[in-house]
Coordinates of C-alpha atoms and ligand atoms in Angstrom, one line a residue:
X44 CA 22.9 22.5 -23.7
X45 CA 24.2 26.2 -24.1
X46 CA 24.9 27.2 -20.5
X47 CA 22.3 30.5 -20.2
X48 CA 19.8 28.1 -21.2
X49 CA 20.9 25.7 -18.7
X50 CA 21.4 28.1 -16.2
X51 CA 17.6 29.0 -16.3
X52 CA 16.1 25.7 -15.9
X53 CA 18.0 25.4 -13.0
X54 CA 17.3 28.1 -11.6
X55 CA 13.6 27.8 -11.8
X56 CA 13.8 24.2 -10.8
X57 CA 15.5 25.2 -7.6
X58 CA 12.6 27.8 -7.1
X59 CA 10.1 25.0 -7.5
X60 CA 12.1 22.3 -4.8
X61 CA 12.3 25.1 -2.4
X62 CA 8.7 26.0 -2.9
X63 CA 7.7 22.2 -2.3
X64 CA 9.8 22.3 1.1
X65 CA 8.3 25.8 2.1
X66 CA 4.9 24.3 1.3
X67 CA 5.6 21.0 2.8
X68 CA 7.3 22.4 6.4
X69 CA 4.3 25.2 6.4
X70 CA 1.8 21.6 6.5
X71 CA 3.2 20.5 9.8
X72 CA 4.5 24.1 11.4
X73 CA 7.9 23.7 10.5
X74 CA 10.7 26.6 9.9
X75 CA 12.1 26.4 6.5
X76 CA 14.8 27.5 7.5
X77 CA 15.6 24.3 9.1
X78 CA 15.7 22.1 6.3
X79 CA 18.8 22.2 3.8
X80 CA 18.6 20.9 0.1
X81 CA 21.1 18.8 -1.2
X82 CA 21.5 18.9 -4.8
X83 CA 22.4 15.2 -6.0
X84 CA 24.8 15.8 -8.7
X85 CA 25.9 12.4 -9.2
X86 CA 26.6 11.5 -13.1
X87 CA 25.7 15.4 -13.7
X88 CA 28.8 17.1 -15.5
X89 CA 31.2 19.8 -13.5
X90 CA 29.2 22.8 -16.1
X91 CA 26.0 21.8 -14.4
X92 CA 27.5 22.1 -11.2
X93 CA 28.9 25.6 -11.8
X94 CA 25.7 26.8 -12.9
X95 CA 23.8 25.3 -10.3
X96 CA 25.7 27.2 -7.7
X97 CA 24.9 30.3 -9.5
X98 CA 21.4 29.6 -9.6
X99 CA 21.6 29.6 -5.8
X100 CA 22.9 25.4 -5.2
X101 CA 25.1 25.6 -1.8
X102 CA 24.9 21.8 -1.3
X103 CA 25.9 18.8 -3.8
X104 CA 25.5 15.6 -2.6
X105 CA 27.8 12.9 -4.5
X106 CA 27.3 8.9 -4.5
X107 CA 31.0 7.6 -5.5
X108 CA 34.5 9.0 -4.2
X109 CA 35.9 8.1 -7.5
X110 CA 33.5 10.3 -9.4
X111 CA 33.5 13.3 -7.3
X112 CA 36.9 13.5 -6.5
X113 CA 37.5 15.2 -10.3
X114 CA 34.6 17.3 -9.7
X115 CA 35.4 19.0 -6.2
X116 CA 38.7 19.8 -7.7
X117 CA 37.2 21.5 -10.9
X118 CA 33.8 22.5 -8.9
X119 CA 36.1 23.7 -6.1
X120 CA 36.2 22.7 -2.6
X121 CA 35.0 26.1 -0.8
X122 CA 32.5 26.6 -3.4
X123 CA 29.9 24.2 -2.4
X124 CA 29.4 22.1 1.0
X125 CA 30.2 18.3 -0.3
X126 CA 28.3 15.0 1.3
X127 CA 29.1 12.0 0.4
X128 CA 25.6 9.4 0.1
X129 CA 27.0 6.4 -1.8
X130 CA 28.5 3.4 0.2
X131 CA 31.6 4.0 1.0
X132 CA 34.6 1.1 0.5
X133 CA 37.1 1.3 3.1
X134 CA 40.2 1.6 0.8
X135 CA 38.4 4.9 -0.2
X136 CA 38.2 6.4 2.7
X137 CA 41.2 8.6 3.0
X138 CA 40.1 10.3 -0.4
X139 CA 36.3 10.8 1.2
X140 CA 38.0 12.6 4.1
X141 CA 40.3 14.8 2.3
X142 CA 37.1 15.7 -0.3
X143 CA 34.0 15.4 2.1
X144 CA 32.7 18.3 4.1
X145 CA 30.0 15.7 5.4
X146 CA 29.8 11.8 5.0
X147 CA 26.0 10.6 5.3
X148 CA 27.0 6.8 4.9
X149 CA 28.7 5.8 7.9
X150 CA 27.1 1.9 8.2
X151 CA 29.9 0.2 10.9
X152 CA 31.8 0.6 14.2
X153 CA 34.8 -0.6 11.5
X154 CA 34.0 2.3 9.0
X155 CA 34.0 5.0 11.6
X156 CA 37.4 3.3 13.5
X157 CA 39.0 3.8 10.2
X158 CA 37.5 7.4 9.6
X159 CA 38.7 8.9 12.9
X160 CA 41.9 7.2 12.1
X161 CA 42.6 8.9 9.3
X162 CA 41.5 12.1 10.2
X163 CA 44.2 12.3 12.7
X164 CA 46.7 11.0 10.0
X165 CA 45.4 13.9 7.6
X166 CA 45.2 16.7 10.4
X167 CA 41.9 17.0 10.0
X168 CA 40.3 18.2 13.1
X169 CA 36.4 17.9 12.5
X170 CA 34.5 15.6 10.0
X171 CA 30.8 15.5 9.9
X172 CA 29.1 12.1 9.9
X173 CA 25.7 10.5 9.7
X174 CA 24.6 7.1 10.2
X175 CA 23.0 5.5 7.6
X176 CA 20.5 2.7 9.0
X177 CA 18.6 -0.2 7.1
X178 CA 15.8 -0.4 8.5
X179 CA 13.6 -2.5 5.8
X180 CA 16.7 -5.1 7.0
X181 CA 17.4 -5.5 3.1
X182 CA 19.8 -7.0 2.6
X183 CA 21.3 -5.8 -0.9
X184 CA 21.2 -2.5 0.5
X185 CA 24.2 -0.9 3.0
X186 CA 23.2 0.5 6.3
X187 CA 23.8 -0.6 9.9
X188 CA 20.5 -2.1 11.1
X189 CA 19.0 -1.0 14.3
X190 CA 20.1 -3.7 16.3
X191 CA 23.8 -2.9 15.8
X192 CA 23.2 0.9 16.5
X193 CA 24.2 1.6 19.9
X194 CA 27.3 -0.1 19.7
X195 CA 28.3 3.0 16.7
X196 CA 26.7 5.3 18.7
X197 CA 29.1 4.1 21.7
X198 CA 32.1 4.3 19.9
X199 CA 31.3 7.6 18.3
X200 CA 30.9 9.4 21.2
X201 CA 34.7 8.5 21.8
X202 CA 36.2 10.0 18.7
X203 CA 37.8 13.4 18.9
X204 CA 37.0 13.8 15.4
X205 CA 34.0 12.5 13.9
X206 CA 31.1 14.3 15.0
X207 CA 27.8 12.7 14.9
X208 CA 25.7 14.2 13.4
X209 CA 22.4 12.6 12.6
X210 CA 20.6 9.9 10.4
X211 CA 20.6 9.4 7.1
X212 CA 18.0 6.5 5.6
X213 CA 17.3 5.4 2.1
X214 CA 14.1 3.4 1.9
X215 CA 12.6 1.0 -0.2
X216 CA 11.3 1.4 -3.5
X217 CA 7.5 1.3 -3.4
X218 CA 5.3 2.3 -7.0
X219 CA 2.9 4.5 -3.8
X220 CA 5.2 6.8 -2.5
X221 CA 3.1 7.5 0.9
X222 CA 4.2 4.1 1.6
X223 CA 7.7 5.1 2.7
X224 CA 6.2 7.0 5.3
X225 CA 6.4 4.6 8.2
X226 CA 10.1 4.1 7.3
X227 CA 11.0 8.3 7.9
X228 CA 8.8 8.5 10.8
X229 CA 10.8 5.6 12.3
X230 CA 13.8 6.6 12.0
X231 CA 12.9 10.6 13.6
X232 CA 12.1 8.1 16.6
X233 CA 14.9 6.4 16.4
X234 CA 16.9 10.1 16.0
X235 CA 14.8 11.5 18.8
X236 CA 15.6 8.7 21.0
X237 CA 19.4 8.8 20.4
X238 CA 20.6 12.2 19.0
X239 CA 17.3 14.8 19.4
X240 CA 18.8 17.7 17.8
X241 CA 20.7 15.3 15.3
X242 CA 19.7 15.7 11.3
X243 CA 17.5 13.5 9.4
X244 CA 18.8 13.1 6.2
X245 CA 15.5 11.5 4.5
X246 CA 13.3 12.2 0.9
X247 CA 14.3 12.0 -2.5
X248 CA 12.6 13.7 -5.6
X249 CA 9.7 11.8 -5.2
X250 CA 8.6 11.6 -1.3
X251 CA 10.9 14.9 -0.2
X252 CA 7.6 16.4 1.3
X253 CA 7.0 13.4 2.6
X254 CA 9.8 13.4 4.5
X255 CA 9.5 16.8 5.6
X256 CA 6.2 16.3 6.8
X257 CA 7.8 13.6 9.4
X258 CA 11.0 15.8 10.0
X259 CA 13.6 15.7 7.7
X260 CA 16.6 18.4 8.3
X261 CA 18.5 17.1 5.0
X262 CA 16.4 16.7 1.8
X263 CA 18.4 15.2 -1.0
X264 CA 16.8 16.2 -4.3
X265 CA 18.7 15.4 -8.1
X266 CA 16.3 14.4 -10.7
X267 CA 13.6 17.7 -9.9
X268 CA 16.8 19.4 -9.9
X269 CA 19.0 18.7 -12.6
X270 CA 16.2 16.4 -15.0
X271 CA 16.4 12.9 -15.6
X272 CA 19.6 10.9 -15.2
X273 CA 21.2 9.1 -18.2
Ligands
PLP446 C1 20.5 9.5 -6.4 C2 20.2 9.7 -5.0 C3 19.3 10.6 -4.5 C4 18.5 11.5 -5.5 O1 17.5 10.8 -6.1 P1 16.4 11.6 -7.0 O2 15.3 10.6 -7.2 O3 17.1 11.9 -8.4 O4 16.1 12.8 -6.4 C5 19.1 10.8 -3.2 N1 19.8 10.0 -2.3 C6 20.7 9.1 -2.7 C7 21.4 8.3 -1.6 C8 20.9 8.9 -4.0 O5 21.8 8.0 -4.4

């Protein structure tokens, strides 16, 4: 695609998402200006990216280290805020904090040892994290379930560097999409309970206003971004 062209479908596409979450937050009272849209770019190449942050992108959101670490080099760092939301292996974690500006993932008391670890190793004084929970208990899928919570909770509030900063949730799949409801208005308890000025990171392309409707701070929207996904 030639990249005026691309640049305008992106740019009205972004118009429409941040219509939806105006819409959506104006439903239930909400500020707008509270909720930030992360742009999925995962499998999308570094062109789409540029012109996405010139059509007004300020947040990508990437699923694999490997994969992004090309792309924030080319993309460039201090362009764009960078969160990781794929599962993160531990023998990539040194690369996720020297890429990351926010990791959404964090699923174990292991995980986060090894994170604050290596910040200190790599100097770096503040990283941004979210727990991800599973709370459908599936389990193909990564998360820490709710029962081993506190104990992460617990330890983060000891590290000088990771700073906790919310909840992040991927739900199950269900053909109705008001069925994942239940699942974002548990976790905002769960958030409330814990962390109350925490994020949620909840909604997708389908169920975003959803999930804005039941609280989410983070939306993470590719596909009514950037089109289908090859
Ligand atoms: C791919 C992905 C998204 C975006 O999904 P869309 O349906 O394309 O909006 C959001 N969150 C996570 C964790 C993803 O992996």
């Amino acid at each position: 695609m030639a990249g005026a062209e691309a640049k305008n479908y992106l740019r009205e596409n972004l118009a429409e998402v941040q219509n939806k979450i105006e819409r959506a937050a104006q439903k239930v009272g909400r500020n707008s200006d509270e909720i930030k849209l992360v742009a999925v770019s995962k499998t999308h190449p570094n062109g789409i990216l540029k012109a996405a942050i010139k059509a007004g992108a300020k947040v990508f959101g990437e699923n694999k280290v490997q994969e992004a670490e090309g792309k924030i080099e080319e993309v460039g760092r201090e362009n764009a805020e960078w969160h990781l939301i794929g599962h993160l292996q531990k023998n990539k974690a040194r690369r996720a904090v020297q890429l990351f500006d926010v990791i959404q993932t964090l699923d174990s008391v292991e995980l986060a040892e090894r994170l604050e670890r290596i910040c200190k190793e790599e100097r770096r004084e503040s990283l941004s994290v979210l727990a991800q929970i599973d709370l459908a208990n599936e389990a193909t899928k990564n998360g820490i379930l709710e029962k081993d919570l506190p104990a992460l909770v617990e330890f983060l509030q000891t590290c000088e560097c990771l700073k906790f900063g919310g909840l992040m949730i991927i739900p199950p799949y269900f053909e109705d999409a008001e069925k994942v409801r239940p699942f974002f208005r548990r976790l905002r308890e769960i958030r409330d309970k814990i962390l109350p000025n925490g994020e949620l990171s909840m909604g997708m392309s389908r169920d975003f206003q959803i999930a804005i409707e039941e609280g989410a701070t983070l939306v993470r929207v590719g596909t009514a971004i950037f089109g289908e996904r090859n």
